[in-house]
Short mmCIF file of C-alpha atoms and ligand atoms in Angstrom, two decimals:
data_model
loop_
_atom_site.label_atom_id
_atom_site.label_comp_id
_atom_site.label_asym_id
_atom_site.label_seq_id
_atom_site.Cartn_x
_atom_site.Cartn_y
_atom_site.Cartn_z
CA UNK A 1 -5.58 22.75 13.22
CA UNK A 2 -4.16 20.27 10.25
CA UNK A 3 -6.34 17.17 10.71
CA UNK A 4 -3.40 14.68 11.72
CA UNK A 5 -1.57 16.86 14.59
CA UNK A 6 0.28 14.85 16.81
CA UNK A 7 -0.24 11.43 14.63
CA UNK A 8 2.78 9.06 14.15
CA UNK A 9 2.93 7.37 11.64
CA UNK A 10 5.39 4.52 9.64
CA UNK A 11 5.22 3.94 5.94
CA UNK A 12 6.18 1.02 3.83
CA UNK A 13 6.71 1.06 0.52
CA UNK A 14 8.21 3.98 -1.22
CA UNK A 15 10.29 3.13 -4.19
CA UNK A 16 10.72 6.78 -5.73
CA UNK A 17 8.92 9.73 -5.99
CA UNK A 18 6.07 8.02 -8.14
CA UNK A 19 5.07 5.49 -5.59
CA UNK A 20 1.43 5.57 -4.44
CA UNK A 21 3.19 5.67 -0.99
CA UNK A 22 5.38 8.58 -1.79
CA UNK A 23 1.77 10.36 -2.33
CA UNK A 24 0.38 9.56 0.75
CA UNK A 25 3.37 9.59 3.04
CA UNK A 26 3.65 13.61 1.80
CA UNK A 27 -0.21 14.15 2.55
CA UNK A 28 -0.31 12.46 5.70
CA UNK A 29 2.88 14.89 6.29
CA UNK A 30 1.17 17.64 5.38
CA UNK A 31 -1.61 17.22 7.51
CA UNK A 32 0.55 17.42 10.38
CA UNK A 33 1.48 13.61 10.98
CA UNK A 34 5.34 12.74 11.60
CA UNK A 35 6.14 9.69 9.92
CA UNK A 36 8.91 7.34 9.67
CA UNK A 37 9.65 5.40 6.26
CA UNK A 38 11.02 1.58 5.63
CA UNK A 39 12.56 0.80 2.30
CA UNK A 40 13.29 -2.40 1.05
CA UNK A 41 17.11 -2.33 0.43
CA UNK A 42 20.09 -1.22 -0.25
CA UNK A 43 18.97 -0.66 -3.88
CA UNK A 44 16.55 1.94 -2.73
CA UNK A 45 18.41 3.54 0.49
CA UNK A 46 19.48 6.24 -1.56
CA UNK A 47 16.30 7.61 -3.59
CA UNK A 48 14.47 7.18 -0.33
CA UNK A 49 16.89 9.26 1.54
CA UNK A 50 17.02 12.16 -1.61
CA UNK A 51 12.87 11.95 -1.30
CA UNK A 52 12.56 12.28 3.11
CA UNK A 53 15.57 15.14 2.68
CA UNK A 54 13.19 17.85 2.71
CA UNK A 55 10.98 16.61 5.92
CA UNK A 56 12.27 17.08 8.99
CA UNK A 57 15.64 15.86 9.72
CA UNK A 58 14.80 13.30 12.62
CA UNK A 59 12.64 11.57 10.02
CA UNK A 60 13.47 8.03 10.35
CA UNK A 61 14.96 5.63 7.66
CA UNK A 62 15.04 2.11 8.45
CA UNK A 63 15.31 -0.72 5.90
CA UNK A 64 12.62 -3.96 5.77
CA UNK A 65 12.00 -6.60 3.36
CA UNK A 66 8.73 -7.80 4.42
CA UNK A 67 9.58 -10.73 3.95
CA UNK A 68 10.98 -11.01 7.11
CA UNK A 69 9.71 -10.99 10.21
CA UNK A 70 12.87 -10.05 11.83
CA UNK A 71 13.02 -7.09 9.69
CA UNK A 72 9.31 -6.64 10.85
CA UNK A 73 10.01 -6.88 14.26
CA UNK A 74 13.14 -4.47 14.09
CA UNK A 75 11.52 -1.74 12.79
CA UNK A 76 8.16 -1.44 15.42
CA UNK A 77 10.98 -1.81 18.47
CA UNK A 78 12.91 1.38 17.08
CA UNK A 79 9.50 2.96 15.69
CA UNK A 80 8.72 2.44 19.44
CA UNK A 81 11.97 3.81 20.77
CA UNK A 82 11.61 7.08 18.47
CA UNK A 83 7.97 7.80 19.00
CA UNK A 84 6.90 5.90 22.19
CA UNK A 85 3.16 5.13 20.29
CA UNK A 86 2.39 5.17 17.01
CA UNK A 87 -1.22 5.97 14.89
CA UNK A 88 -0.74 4.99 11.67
CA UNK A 89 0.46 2.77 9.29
CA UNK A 90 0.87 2.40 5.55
CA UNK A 91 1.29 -1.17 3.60
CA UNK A 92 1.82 -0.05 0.35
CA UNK A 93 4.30 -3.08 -1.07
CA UNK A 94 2.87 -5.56 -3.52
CA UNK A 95 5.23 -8.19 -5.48
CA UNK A 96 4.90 -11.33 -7.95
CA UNK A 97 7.47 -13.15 -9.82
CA UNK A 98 7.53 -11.02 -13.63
CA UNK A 99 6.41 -14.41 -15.29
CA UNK A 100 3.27 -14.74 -13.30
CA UNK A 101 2.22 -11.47 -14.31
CA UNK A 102 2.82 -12.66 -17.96
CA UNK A 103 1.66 -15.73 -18.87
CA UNK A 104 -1.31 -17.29 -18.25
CA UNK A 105 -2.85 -17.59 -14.69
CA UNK A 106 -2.96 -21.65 -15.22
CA UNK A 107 0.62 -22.07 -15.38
CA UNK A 108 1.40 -20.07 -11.89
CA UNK A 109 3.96 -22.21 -9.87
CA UNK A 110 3.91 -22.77 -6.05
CA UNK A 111 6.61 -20.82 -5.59
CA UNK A 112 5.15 -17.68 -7.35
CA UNK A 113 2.10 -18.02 -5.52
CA UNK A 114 3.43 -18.47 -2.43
CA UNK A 115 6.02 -15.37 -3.15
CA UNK A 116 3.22 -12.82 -4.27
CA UNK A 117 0.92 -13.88 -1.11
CA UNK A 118 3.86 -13.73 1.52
CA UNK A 119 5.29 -10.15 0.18
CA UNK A 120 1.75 -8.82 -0.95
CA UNK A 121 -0.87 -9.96 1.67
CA UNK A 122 0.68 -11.75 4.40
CA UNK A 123 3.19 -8.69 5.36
CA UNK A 124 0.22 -6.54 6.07
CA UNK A 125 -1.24 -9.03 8.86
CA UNK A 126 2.76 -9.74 10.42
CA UNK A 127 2.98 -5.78 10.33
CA UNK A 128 -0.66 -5.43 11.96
CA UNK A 129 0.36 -7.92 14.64
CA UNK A 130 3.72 -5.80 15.66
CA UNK A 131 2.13 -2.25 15.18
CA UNK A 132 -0.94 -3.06 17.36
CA UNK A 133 0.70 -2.94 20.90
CA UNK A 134 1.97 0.43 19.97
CA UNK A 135 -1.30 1.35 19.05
CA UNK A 136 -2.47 2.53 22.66
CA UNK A 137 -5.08 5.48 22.00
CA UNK A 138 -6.39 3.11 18.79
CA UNK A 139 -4.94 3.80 15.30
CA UNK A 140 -5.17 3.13 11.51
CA UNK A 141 -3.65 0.69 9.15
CA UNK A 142 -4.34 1.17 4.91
CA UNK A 143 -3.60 -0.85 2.91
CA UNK A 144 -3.36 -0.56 -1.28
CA UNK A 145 -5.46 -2.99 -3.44
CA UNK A 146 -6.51 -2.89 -7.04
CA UNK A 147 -9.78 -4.44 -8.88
CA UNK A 148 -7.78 -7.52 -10.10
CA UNK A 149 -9.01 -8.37 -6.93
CA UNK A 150 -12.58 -9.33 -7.56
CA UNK A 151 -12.80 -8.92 -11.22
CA UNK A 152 -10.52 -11.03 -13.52
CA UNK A 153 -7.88 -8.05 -15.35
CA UNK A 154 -6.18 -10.20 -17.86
CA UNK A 155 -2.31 -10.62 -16.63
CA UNK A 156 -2.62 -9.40 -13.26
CA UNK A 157 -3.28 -13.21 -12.41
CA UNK A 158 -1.62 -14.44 -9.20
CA UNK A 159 -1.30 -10.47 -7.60
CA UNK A 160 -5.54 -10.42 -8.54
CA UNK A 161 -5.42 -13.54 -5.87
CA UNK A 162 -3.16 -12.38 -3.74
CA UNK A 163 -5.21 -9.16 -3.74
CA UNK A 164 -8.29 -10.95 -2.96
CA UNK A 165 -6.53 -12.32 0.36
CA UNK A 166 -5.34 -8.92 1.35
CA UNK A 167 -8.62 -7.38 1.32
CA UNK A 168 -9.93 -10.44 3.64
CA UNK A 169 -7.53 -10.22 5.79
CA UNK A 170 -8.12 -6.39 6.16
CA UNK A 171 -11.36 -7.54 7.11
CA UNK A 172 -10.07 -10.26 9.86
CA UNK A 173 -7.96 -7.38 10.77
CA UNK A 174 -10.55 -5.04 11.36
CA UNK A 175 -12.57 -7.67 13.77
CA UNK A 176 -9.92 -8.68 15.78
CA UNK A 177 -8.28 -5.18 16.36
CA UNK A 178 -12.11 -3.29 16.66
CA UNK A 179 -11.98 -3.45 19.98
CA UNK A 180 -8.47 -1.18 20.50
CA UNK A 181 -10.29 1.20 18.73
CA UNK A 182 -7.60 0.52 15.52
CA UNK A 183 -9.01 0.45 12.01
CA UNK A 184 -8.17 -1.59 9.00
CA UNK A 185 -8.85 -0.29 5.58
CA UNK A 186 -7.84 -0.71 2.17
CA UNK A 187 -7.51 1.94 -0.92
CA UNK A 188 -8.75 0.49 -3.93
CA UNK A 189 -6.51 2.89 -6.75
CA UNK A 190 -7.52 2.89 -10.01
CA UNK A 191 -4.25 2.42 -12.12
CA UNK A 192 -1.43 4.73 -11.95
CA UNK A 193 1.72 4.83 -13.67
CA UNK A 194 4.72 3.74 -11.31
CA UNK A 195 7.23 1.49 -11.36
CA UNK A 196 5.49 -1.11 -10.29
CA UNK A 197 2.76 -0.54 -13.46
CA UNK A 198 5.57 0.36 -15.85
CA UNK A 199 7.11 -2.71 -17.79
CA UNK A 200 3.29 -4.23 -17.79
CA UNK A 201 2.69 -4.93 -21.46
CA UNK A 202 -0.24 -3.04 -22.42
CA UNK A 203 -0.15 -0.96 -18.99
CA UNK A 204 -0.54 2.31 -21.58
CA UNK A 205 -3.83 1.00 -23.28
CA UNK A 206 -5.26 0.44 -19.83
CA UNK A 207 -4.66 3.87 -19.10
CA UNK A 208 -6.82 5.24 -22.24
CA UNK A 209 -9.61 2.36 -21.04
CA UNK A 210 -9.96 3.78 -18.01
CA UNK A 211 -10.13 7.40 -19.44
CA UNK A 212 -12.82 5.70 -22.26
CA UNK A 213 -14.96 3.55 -19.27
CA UNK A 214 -15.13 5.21 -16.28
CA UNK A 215 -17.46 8.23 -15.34
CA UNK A 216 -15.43 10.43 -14.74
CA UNK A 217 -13.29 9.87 -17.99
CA UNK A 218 -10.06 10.21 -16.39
CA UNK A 219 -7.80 8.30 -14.52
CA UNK A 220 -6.87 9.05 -10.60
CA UNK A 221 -3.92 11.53 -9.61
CA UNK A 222 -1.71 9.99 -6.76
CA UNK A 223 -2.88 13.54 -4.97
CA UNK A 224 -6.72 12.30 -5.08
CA UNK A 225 -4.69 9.05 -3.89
CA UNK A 226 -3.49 11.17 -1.02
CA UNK A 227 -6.56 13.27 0.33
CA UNK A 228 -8.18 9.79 0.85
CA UNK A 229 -5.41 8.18 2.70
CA UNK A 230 -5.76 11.74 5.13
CA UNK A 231 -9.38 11.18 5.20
CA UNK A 232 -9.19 7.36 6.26
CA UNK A 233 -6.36 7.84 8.71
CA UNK A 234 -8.43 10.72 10.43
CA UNK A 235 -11.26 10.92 12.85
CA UNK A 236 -13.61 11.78 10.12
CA UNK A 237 -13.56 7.89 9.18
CA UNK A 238 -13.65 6.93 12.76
CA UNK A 239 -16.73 4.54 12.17
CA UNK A 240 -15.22 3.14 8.93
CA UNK A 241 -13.05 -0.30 9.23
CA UNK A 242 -12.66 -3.40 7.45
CA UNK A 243 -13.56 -1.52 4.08
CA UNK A 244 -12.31 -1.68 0.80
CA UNK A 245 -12.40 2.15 -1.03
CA UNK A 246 -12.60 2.92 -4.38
CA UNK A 247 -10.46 5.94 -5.52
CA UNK A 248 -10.67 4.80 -9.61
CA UNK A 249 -12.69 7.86 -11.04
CA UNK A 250 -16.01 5.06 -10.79
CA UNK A 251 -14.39 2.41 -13.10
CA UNK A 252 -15.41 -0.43 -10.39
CA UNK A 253 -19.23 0.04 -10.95
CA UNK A 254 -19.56 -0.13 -14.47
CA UNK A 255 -20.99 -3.33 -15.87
CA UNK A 256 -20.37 -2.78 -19.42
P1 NAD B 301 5.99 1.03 -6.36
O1 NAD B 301 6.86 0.15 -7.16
O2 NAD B 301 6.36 2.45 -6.26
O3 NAD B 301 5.76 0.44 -4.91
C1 NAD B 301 5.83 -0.94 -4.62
C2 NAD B 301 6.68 -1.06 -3.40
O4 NAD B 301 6.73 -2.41 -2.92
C3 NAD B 301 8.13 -0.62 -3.64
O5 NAD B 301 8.47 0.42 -2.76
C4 NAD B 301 8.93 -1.88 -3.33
O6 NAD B 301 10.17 -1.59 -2.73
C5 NAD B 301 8.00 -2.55 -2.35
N1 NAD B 301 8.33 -3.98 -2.14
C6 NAD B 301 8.25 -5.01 -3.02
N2 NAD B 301 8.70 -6.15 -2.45
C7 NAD B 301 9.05 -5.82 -1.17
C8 NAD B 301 9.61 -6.54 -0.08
N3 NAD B 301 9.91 -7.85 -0.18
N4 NAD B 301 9.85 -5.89 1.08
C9 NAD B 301 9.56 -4.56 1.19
N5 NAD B 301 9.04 -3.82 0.21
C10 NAD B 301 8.81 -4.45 -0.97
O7 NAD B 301 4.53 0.88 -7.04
P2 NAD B 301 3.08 1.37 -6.56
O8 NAD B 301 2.26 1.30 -7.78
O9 NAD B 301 3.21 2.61 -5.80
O10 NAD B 301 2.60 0.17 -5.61
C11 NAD B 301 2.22 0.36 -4.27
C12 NAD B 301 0.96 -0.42 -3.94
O11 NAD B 301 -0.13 0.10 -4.70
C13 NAD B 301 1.03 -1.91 -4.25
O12 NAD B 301 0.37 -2.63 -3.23
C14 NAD B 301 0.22 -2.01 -5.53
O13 NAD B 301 -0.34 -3.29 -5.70
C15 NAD B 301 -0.83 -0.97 -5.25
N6 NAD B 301 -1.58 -0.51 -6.42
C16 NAD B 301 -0.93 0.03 -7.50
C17 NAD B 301 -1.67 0.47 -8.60
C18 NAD B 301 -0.99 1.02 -9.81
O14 NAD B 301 -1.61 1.05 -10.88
N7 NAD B 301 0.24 1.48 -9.71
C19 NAD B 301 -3.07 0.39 -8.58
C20 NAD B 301 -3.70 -0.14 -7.45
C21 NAD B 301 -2.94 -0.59 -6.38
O1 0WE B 302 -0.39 -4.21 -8.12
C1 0WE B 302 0.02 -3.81 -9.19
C2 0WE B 302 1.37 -4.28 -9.69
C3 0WE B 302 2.19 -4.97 -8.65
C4 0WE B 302 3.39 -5.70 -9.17
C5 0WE B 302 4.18 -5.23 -10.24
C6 0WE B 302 5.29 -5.96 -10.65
C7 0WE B 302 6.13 -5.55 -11.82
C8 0WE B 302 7.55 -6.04 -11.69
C9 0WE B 302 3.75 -6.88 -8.57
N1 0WE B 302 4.83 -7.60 -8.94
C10 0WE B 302 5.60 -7.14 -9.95
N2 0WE B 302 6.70 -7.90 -10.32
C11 0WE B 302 7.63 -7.44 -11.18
O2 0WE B 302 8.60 -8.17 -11.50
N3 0WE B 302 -0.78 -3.00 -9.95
C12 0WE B 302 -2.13 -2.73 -9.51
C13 0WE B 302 -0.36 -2.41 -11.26
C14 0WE B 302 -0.77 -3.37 -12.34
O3 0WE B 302 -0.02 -4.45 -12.63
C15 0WE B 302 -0.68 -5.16 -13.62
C16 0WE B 302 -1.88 -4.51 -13.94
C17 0WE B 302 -1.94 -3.36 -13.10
C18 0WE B 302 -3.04 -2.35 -13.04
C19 0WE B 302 -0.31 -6.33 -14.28
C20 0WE B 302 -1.16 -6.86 -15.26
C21 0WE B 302 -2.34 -6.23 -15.55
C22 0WE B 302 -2.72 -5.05 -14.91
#
């Protein structure tokens, strides 16, 4: 029996067919889950429609900017029309004004700040909050994060913060929803080439660094990306919340 039979799941965050969440979403599909998939807009209706054409046709398309907690709040009352309960969820959505991801992090602005921590850490606890109730027989929420988090990664300067406060509040997560048996974890990736990495200046020689540093001397495959999000989401990881895994072919231990 595939390891997520019977698991219902909603995913946020696919762009196109390079998005970490694209990678996930198709191995949490193949291990049996049904899922339904938000998008952010109109710009991206389309793509996301071409991707989910070859899942089953009830698959559900619904659009939410994150932003919004009325978008929010839409989705998880027709998720909960469609499925009656859900198991799973995916936060895979990350955003800073271009500028603060180019100059230095001393001249970040309020607004950027408070932009890349709304749309890249705050969304996961206003998605938490609605997806809990539905969460009846427990459940698990992953979230992605990167090193930038705990490590300074020239550039990556306000999202590095902003990363920081999604990984705590995974952990606040995990403690207050413990108890409903729902788990809260986060997917540290090592860096892959999407949209959201392509346009970084330098994005290409961080890709050979990582092949040069790490111990395995490669970068990760969104697949790899994958078989951990099935692993986390199933029963296997049933004693594992509040954590923060590394899927970066070892790059996060080195020290020099
Ligand atoms: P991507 O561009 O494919 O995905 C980012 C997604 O965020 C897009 O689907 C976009 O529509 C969505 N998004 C942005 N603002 C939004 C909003 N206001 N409302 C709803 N959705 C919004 O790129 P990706 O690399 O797959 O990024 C997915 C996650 O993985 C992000 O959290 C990113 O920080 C994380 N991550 C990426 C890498 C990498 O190197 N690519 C490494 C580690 C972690
Ligand atoms: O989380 C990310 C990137 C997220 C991201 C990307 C963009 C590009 C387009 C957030 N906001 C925006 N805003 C835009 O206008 N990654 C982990 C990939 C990434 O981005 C970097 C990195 C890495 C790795 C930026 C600088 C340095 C390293």
């Amino acid at each position: 029996m595939s390891i997520l039979e019977g698991k219902r799941g909603v995913i946020f965050g696919v762009a196109n067919k390079r998005s970490i969440a694209w990678a996930i979403a198709q191995a949490w599909q193949q291990a049996g889950a049904t899922l339904a998939f938000t998008y952010q807009g109109d710009r991206l209706k389309k793509q996301v429609e071409q991707l989910t054409s070859t899942l089953d046709p009830e698959t559900r398309l619904l659009p939410c900017d994150v932003s919004s907690d009325e978008d929010i709040s839409r989705v998880f009352t027709e998720v909960k029309d469609q499925f009656g309960r859900l198991d799973l969820v995916l936060h895979s959505v990350a955003f800073a004004p271009r500028e603060a991801l180019e100059n230095d992090f001393l001249s970040t602005d309020r607004e950027s700040f408070r932009i890349a921590h709304d749309i890249s850490a705050y969304s996961l606890v206003a998605i938490a909050r609605e997806a809990a109730p539905l969460m009846a027989e427990g459940g698990s929420i992953l979230s992605m994060t990167y090193y930038g988090s705990e490590k300074v990664v020239p550039r990556y300067n306000v999202m590095g913060v902003a990363k920081a406060a999604l990984e705590a509040s995974t952990r606040y997560l995990a403690y207050d929803l413990g108890p409903k048996k729902i788990r809260v974890n986060c997917i540290s990736a090592g860096p892959v080439n999407t949209l959201a990495a392509r346009g970084i200046s330098g994005f290409t020689s961080m890709l050979r660094h990582y092949e040069d540093h790490a111990p395995l001397r490669r970068n990760v495959v969104p697949d790899e990306l994958g078989a951990t999000g099935v692993f986390l989401a199933s029963d296997g990881a049933a004693a594992i919340t509040g954590q923060v895994v590394y899927v970066d072919c070892g790059y996060q231990i080195m020290g020099m």
